[in-house]
CSV table of C-alpha atoms in Angstrom, one decimal:
chain,number,residue,atom,x,y,z
A,1,MET,CA,-27.0,64.3,-6.6
A,2,THR,CA,-26.2,63.1,-10.0
A,3,PHE,CA,-25.3,59.0,-9.9
A,4,ARG,CA,-21.7,60.4,-11.5
A,5,LEU,CA,-20.9,61.5,-7.5
A,6,THR,CA,-22.5,58.6,-5.9
A,7,TRP,CA,-20.3,56.3,-7.8
A,8,HIS,CA,-17.5,58.3,-7.5
A,9,ASN,CA,-18.5,58.5,-3.5
A,10,LEU,CA,-19.3,55.0,-3.8
A,11,LEU,CA,-15.4,53.6,-5.4
A,12,ASN,CA,-13.9,55.8,-2.7
A,13,GLU,CA,-15.7,54.3,0.0
A,14,LEU,CA,-14.6,51.3,-0.8
A,15,GLU,CA,-11.0,51.5,-1.9
A,16,ALA,CA,-10.8,52.7,1.5
A,17,LEU,CA,-12.2,49.4,3.0
A,18,PRO,CA,-8.9,46.9,4.3
A,19,SER,CA,-8.4,44.7,0.6
A,20,ASP,CA,-9.3,41.3,3.1
A,21,THR,CA,-12.8,42.8,4.2
A,22,THR,CA,-15.6,40.3,3.7
A,23,PHE,CA,-19.6,41.3,1.6
A,24,VAL,CA,-22.4,39.6,2.2
A,25,THR,CA,-25.2,39.1,-0.1
A,26,PRO,CA,-28.5,40.3,1.6
A,27,LEU,CA,-30.7,37.4,1.2
A,28,SER,CA,-28.8,34.5,0.8
A,29,ARG,CA,-26.0,35.6,3.0
A,30,THR,CA,-23.3,34.4,0.8
A,31,PRO,CA,-19.7,36.1,0.9
A,32,PHE,CA,-17.2,37.5,-1.4
A,33,ARG,CA,-14.7,39.8,-1.8
A,34,ILE,CA,-13.5,42.7,-4.4
A,35,THR,CA,-11.0,42.0,-6.5
A,36,GLY,CA,-10.8,45.1,-8.5
A,37,VAL,CA,-12.3,48.5,-8.3
A,38,GLN,CA,-12.6,50.6,-11.4
A,39,GLU,CA,-13.8,53.1,-13.2
A,40,HIS,CA,-16.7,51.8,-14.5
A,41,ARG,CA,-16.9,48.4,-12.3
A,42,VAL,CA,-16.4,46.6,-9.5
A,43,LEU,CA,-15.0,43.4,-9.6
A,44,ILE,CA,-15.9,40.9,-7.1
A,45,LYS,CA,-15.1,37.1,-6.2
A,46,TYR,CA,-17.1,34.8,-4.0
A,47,ARG,CA,-15.4,33.2,-1.4
A,48,GLU,CA,-16.8,28.9,-2.3
A,49,SER,CA,-15.3,30.3,-6.2
A,50,SER,CA,-12.6,31.2,-7.7
A,51,GLU,CA,-14.2,33.4,-11.2
A,52,THR,CA,-13.8,36.7,-11.2
A,53,ILE,CA,-16.7,39.3,-11.5
A,54,PRO,CA,-17.6,42.4,-12.9
A,55,LEU,CA,-21.1,44.2,-11.7
A,56,GLN,CA,-21.1,47.5,-13.8
A,57,ARG,CA,-21.2,50.9,-13.6
A,58,GLU,CA,-25.1,50.9,-15.5
A,59,GLN,CA,-26.7,48.5,-13.3
A,60,PHE,CA,-25.3,50.5,-9.8
A,61,GLU,CA,-27.2,52.9,-12.1
A,62,THR,CA,-30.4,51.1,-12.6
A,63,LEU,CA,-30.9,49.9,-8.7
A,64,SER,CA,-29.7,53.3,-7.7
A,65,GLU,CA,-33.1,55.0,-9.4
A,66,ARG,CA,-34.9,52.2,-8.5
A,67,VAL,CA,-34.4,52.5,-4.8
A,68,VAL,CA,-34.5,56.3,-4.6
A,69,GLU,CA,-38.3,56.4,-6.1
A,70,ALA,CA,-39.5,53.0,-4.3
A,71,VAL,CA,-42.1,54.3,-0.8
A,72,GLY,CA,-40.5,52.7,2.2
A,73,GLY,CA,-37.4,51.6,1.0
A,74,PHE,CA,-36.4,49.0,-2.9
A,75,ASP,CA,-37.9,45.5,-1.9
A,76,LEU,CA,-34.6,43.0,-1.8
A,77,ASN,CA,-36.6,40.2,-2.7
A,78,ARG,CA,-37.3,41.7,-6.1
A,79,LEU,CA,-33.7,41.7,-6.7
A,80,PRO,CA,-32.4,38.1,-9.1
A,81,THR,CA,-29.9,36.5,-6.8
A,82,ASP,CA,-27.5,37.4,-8.7
A,83,ALA,CA,-27.4,40.7,-8.4
A,84,GLU,CA,-27.4,40.5,-4.7
A,85,PRO,CA,-23.7,41.9,-4.6
A,86,TYR,CA,-25.0,45.1,-6.4
A,87,ALA,CA,-27.7,46.2,-3.6
A,88,THR,CA,-24.6,44.9,-0.9
A,89,ILE,CA,-22.0,46.9,-2.5
A,90,LEU,CA,-24.4,50.7,-2.9
A,91,SER,CA,-24.8,49.9,0.8
A,92,VAL,CA,-21.7,50.8,1.3
A,93,HIS,CA,-22.4,54.1,0.1
A,94,PRO,CA,-23.7,56.0,3.4
A,95,GLN,CA,-26.7,57.8,2.1
A,96,PHE,CA,-27.6,54.2,1.4
A,97,ASP,CA,-29.0,52.0,4.4
A,98,VAL,CA,-30.4,47.9,4.1
A,99,ASP,CA,-33.5,47.0,6.4
A,100,ASP,CA,-32.3,43.8,7.7
A,101,HIS,CA,-35.6,42.9,8.8
A,102,GLU,CA,-38.1,44.7,6.6
A,103,GLY,CA,-35.9,43.2,3.0
A,104,THR,CA,-35.4,46.6,1.9
A,105,LEU,CA,-32.9,48.6,0.8
A,106,ALA,CA,-33.5,52.7,1.0
A,107,ALA,CA,-31.7,56.0,-0.1
A,108,THR,CA,-31.1,58.1,3.8
A,109,ASP,CA,-29.8,61.2,3.9
A,110,ILE,CA,-28.2,60.0,7.6
A,111,GLY,CA,-24.9,58.7,7.1
A,112,THR,CA,-25.2,54.7,8.2
A,113,ALA,CA,-23.1,52.0,8.8
A,114,THR,CA,-23.3,48.3,6.1
A,115,SER,CA,-24.6,45.8,8.1
A,116,LEU,CA,-23.3,43.8,5.1
A,117,VAL,CA,-19.7,44.4,5.6
A,118,ASP,CA,-17.4,42.5,8.5
A,119,VAL,CA,-14.1,43.4,8.5
A,120,ASP,CA,-11.7,41.6,9.6
A,121,GLN,CA,-10.5,41.5,12.6
A,122,ASP,CA,-6.9,40.7,14.6
A,123,VAL,CA,-6.1,37.7,16.3
A,124,GLY,CA,-5.0,39.7,19.1
A,125,ASP,CA,-8.6,40.6,19.7
A,126,ASP,CA,-10.1,40.3,22.7
A,127,ARG,CA,-13.2,37.3,23.3
A,128,ASP,CA,-16.1,37.7,25.9
A,129,GLU,CA,-16.8,34.9,27.8
A,130,PRO,CA,-20.7,34.3,26.7
A,131,ASP,CA,-23.0,32.9,29.9
A,132,LEU,CA,-24.5,30.6,28.5
A,133,ALA,CA,-24.6,27.3,29.9
A,134,VAL,CA,-23.6,25.3,26.7
A,135,TYR,CA,-21.1,27.2,26.3
A,136,GLY,CA,-19.4,25.8,30.0
A,137,ASP,CA,-21.1,22.1,28.8
A,138,ALA,CA,-19.4,22.5,25.1
A,139,LEU,CA,-16.2,23.0,26.2
A,140,LEU,CA,-16.9,20.5,28.9
A,141,LEU,CA,-17.6,17.0,26.4
A,142,ILE,CA,-15.1,18.6,24.1
A,143,ASP,CA,-12.0,18.1,26.7
A,144,ALA,CA,-13.9,14.4,27.8
A,145,LEU,CA,-14.1,14.1,23.3
A,146,GLU,CA,-10.4,15.1,23.0
A,147,ARG,CA,-9.1,12.5,26.1
A,148,HIS,CA,-11.4,9.3,24.9
A,149,ASP,CA,-12.1,8.0,22.2
A,150,PRO,CA,-15.2,8.2,21.1
A,151,THR,CA,-14.7,5.8,17.6
A,152,ALA,CA,-13.8,3.2,21.1
A,153,LEU,CA,-17.0,2.9,22.9
A,154,ASP,CA,-16.5,-0.1,23.9
A,155,GLU,CA,-13.3,0.3,25.3
A,156,MET,CA,-13.8,2.6,27.7
A,157,GLU,CA,-14.6,2.9,30.9
A,158,THR,CA,-17.5,2.5,32.4
A,159,PRO,CA,-17.0,6.2,34.3
A,160,ASP,CA,-16.5,6.9,31.5
A,161,LEU,CA,-19.4,6.8,29.9
A,162,VAL,CA,-21.6,7.7,32.2
A,163,ASN,CA,-19.4,11.7,32.2
A,164,LEU,CA,-19.6,11.2,28.4
A,165,TYR,CA,-23.5,10.9,28.6
A,166,THR,CA,-24.4,13.5,30.9
A,167,LEU,CA,-22.5,16.0,28.6
A,168,LEU,CA,-23.9,14.9,26.4
A,169,SER,CA,-27.4,15.5,27.0
A,170,ASP,CA,-26.8,18.2,28.7
A,171,VAL,CA,-24.8,19.2,25.5
A,172,GLN,CA,-28.8,18.7,23.6
A,173,ARG,CA,-30.7,20.5,26.1
A,174,ASN,CA,-29.3,23.9,26.7
A,175,ALA,CA,-28.4,23.6,22.8
A,176,ASN,CA,-32.1,23.2,21.8
A,177,ASP,CA,-33.0,26.3,24.6
A,178,LEU,CA,-30.6,28.4,22.5
A,179,ARG,CA,-31.9,27.1,19.3
A,180,GLN,CA,-35.6,27.9,20.2
A,181,ASP,CA,-34.7,31.5,21.2
A,182,VAL,CA,-32.1,31.8,17.7
A,183,ARG,CA,-35.4,30.6,15.8
A,184,ARG,CA,-37.2,33.0,17.2
A,185,VAL,CA,-35.4,36.5,15.7
A,186,LEU,CA,-35.0,34.6,12.7
A,187,LEU,CA,-38.5,34.1,12.4
A,188,GLY,CA,-38.7,38.0,12.4
A,189,ARG,CA,-35.5,38.4,9.6
A,190,LEU,CA,-37.0,35.5,7.3
A,191,HIS,CA,-39.3,36.5,3.9
A,192,HIS,CA,-40.9,34.6,1.4
A,193,ASP,CA,-39.7,31.8,1.9
A,194,GLN,CA,-36.5,32.3,0.4
A,195,PRO,CA,-34.0,30.1,1.5
A,196,VAL,CA,-31.0,32.7,3.8
A,197,HIS,CA,-28.1,30.8,3.3
A,198,GLY,CA,-24.7,31.0,6.0
A,199,GLN,CA,-21.2,30.0,6.0
A,200,TYR,CA,-22.1,27.3,7.8
A,201,GLY,CA,-25.0,26.2,6.2
A,202,SER,CA,-29.2,28.0,5.1
A,203,VAL,CA,-32.5,28.0,7.0
A,204,GLN,CA,-36.0,28.5,5.3
A,205,ARG,CA,-39.7,30.1,6.4
A,206,THR,CA,-41.8,27.3,6.6
A,207,THR,CA,-45.3,26.9,8.1
A,208,ARG,CA,-46.6,23.9,10.1
A,209,ARG,CA,-50.1,23.2,10.2
A,210,SER,CA,-51.8,21.0,13.7
A,211,ARG,CA,-54.7,20.4,14.4
A,212,THR,CA,-56.5,20.6,17.3
A,213,LEU,CA,-60.5,19.5,17.5
A,214,LYS,CA,-62.9,21.1,19.5
A,215,PRO,CA,-65.5,20.4,22.2
A,216,ASP,CA,-68.0,16.5,21.4
A,217,ASP,CA,-71.2,18.2,21.2
A,218,GLU,CA,-69.5,20.7,18.8
A,219,VAL,CA,-68.3,18.1,16.9
A,220,LEU,CA,-70.5,15.4,17.1
A,221,GLY,CA,-73.2,18.2,16.3
A,222,LEU,CA,-72.0,19.3,13.6
A,223,LEU,CA,-71.4,16.4,12.0
A,224,GLU,CA,-75.3,14.5,13.4
A,225,ALA,CA,-76.1,17.3,11.0
A,226,GLU,CA,-74.2,16.0,8.6
A,227,GLY,CA,-75.8,12.2,8.1
A,228,ILE,CA,-72.7,11.2,10.4
A,229,ASP,CA,-73.9,8.6,13.6
A,230,ARG,CA,-72.0,9.5,15.8
A,231,GLU,CA,-70.7,5.8,16.7
A,232,ARG,CA,-68.4,5.7,13.1
A,233,VAL,CA,-66.6,8.5,15.2
A,234,LEU,CA,-66.3,7.9,18.7
A,235,SER,CA,-62.9,5.8,19.6
A,236,VAL,CA,-61.9,4.5,23.4
A,237,ASP,CA,-60.7,7.0,26.0
A,238,ARG,CA,-57.4,5.8,27.6
A,239,ASN,CA,-58.5,7.6,30.8
A,240,LYS,CA,-61.4,6.3,31.1
A,241,VAL,CA,-60.2,3.2,30.2
A,242,ASP,CA,-57.9,3.4,32.6
A,243,ASP,CA,-60.4,4.2,35.5
A,244,ALA,CA,-62.2,1.1,34.2
A,245,LEU,CA,-59.2,-0.9,35.0
A,246,ASP,CA,-59.8,0.6,38.7
A,247,VAL,CA,-63.3,-0.4,39.1
A,248,THR,CA,-62.9,-4.0,37.7
A,249,SER,CA,-61.3,-7.1,38.2
A,250,LEU,CA,-59.7,-6.5,34.0
A,251,THR,CA,-56.0,-6.2,34.5
A,252,GLU,CA,-53.4,-3.8,31.8
A,253,THR,CA,-52.6,-6.5,30.0
A,254,ASP,CA,-56.5,-7.4,29.1
A,255,VAL,CA,-56.4,-4.6,27.6
A,256,TYR,CA,-53.8,-3.5,25.9
A,257,ASP,CA,-50.7,-4.3,23.8
A,258,ILE,CA,-47.7,-4.0,26.2
A,259,GLU,CA,-44.2,-3.3,24.9
A,260,GLU,CA,-41.4,-3.0,27.4
A,261,SER,CA,-37.7,-1.5,26.6
A,262,GLU,CA,-34.9,0.1,28.1
A,263,TYR,CA,-33.0,3.7,28.0
A,264,VAL,CA,-30.8,5.6,29.9
A,265,ARG,CA,-32.4,8.0,31.6
A,266,LYS,CA,-29.4,10.4,33.2
A,267,ALA,CA,-30.0,10.0,37.6
A,268,ASP,CA,-28.2,12.9,38.2
A,269,VAL,CA,-25.2,15.7,37.7
A,270,ASP,CA,-22.6,16.8,39.3
A,271,GLU,CA,-22.3,20.4,39.1
A,272,GLU,CA,-20.0,21.5,41.3
A,273,VAL,CA,-16.9,19.5,40.2
A,274,LYS,CA,-18.1,20.0,35.8
A,275,GLU,CA,-17.5,24.1,37.6
A,276,THR,CA,-14.3,22.5,38.8
A,277,ARG,CA,-13.3,21.3,35.7
A,278,LEU,CA,-14.6,24.7,33.6
A,279,GLN,CA,-12.5,26.9,35.4
A,280,GLY,CA,-9.8,24.5,35.7
A,281,LEU,CA,-10.1,24.7,30.8
A,282,LYS,CA,-10.6,28.3,31.7
A,283,ASP,CA,-7.2,29.3,32.6
A,284,ARG,CA,-6.0,26.1,30.5
A,285,LEU,CA,-7.5,28.6,27.6
A,286,ALA,CA,-6.2,32.4,29.0
A,287,THR,CA,-3.0,30.9,29.7
A,288,ALA,CA,-2.0,29.6,26.5
A,289,ASP,CA,1.0,31.5,24.5
A,290,GLU,CA,1.6,33.2,21.9
A,291,ASN,CA,2.1,30.6,19.6
A,292,GLY,CA,-0.1,28.4,20.8
A,293,THR,CA,-3.2,30.6,19.7
A,294,GLU,CA,-1.2,30.9,16.4
A,295,ASP,CA,-1.7,27.6,15.9
A,296,LEU,CA,-5.1,27.3,16.9
A,297,GLN,CA,-6.4,30.1,14.8
A,298,ARG,CA,-4.0,28.7,11.4
A,299,GLU,CA,-5.9,25.2,12.6
A,300,ILE,CA,-10.1,27.2,12.7
A,301,GLU,CA,-8.8,29.2,9.1
A,302,GLU,CA,-8.5,25.6,7.5
A,303,LEU,CA,-11.0,24.7,8.9
A,304,GLU,CA,-12.9,26.9,8.1
A,305,ALA,CA,-11.1,26.2,4.3
A,306,ARG,CA,-12.7,23.4,3.7
A,307,ILE,CA,-16.0,24.5,5.0
A,308,ASP,CA,-16.1,27.0,2.4
A,309,GLU,CA,-15.3,23.9,-0.1
A,310,LEU,CA,-18.0,21.8,0.8
A,311,THR,CA,-20.6,24.6,1.1
A,312,SER,CA,-21.2,25.8,-2.5
A,313,PHE,CA,-24.1,28.6,-3.4
A,314,SER,CA,-24.6,30.0,-7.2
A,315,SER,CA,-22.9,33.1,-8.1
A,316,GLY,CA,-25.0,36.4,-9.8
A,317,LYS,CA,-23.5,39.0,-12.8
A,318,SER,CA,-25.8,40.9,-13.5
A,319,LEU,CA,-28.7,43.2,-11.8
A,320,ARG,CA,-32.1,41.7,-14.2
A,321,SER,CA,-34.4,45.0,-16.2
A,322,PRO,CA,-37.4,45.6,-14.4
A,323,SER,CA,-40.8,44.4,-16.9
A,324,SER,CA,-43.2,47.0,-18.3
A,325,GLY,CA,-45.2,47.0,-15.3
A,326,GLU,CA,-42.5,47.4,-13.2
A,327,SER,CA,-41.7,50.6,-11.5
């Protein structure tokens, strides 16, 4: 297939999409929209910018040739940030496929739907309630924060403070469990320490280094072979000191500097009361009238707009030409 035919098929695919379709770049996950489809270029505008950026047909052709020639898919990390929208838009063509896990763009004989296009759904679409503990705890916490002023904690009654502390503790624990699950999946999708951006922030693959000493005899033997006296590296073992306190007249304060600090520990959670209150909140949400739903949607859209204004990522305009050594 010549690129002329590929190009016109791509333009047809783009024109068939709703005008409010949101696209995201494959690596930085920066959202943008198409503002115009022309014979020799596609006009885009990043969500956080008012600048219209033209994407030229010749650059699409260059990227298409590299993708077709690449064995195992074209590595998207070879793209400069400014060129990411080219890959997104090219993936709209059914014969080009983006693999988020491998970070590649490949030609395919099987028509595929791109994962980089988000067609806005109607406000009235049903939303599934996630079966997650953090979801219910977060609803209860939101309710508590709406009924009490968290900026005036000193004025709150003690039972209300206990409720707030309990819910905060539950949300923290369950959110951290979910965060670790999300982190495990993300690790398989992040490539080459390059930041990946979402609407609310960005993440980057990082390596943490930890050390654990090998068995004492092995370590001491190696050090002694290098002329290091074992007495120089031996330290007091707290467990052995505690054992010694049990069979001597020494007290804990003789061998330890002790500092005490007080803190609040969650002692118990009344799951039955939480479930009753949570069901009441869910019933209120389910029976909300249409006007209330529309008001909530407007508030969400206004909040997203404010977040977008505060979220700034670099935008791009052209596809970098390969060096003479690249294929």
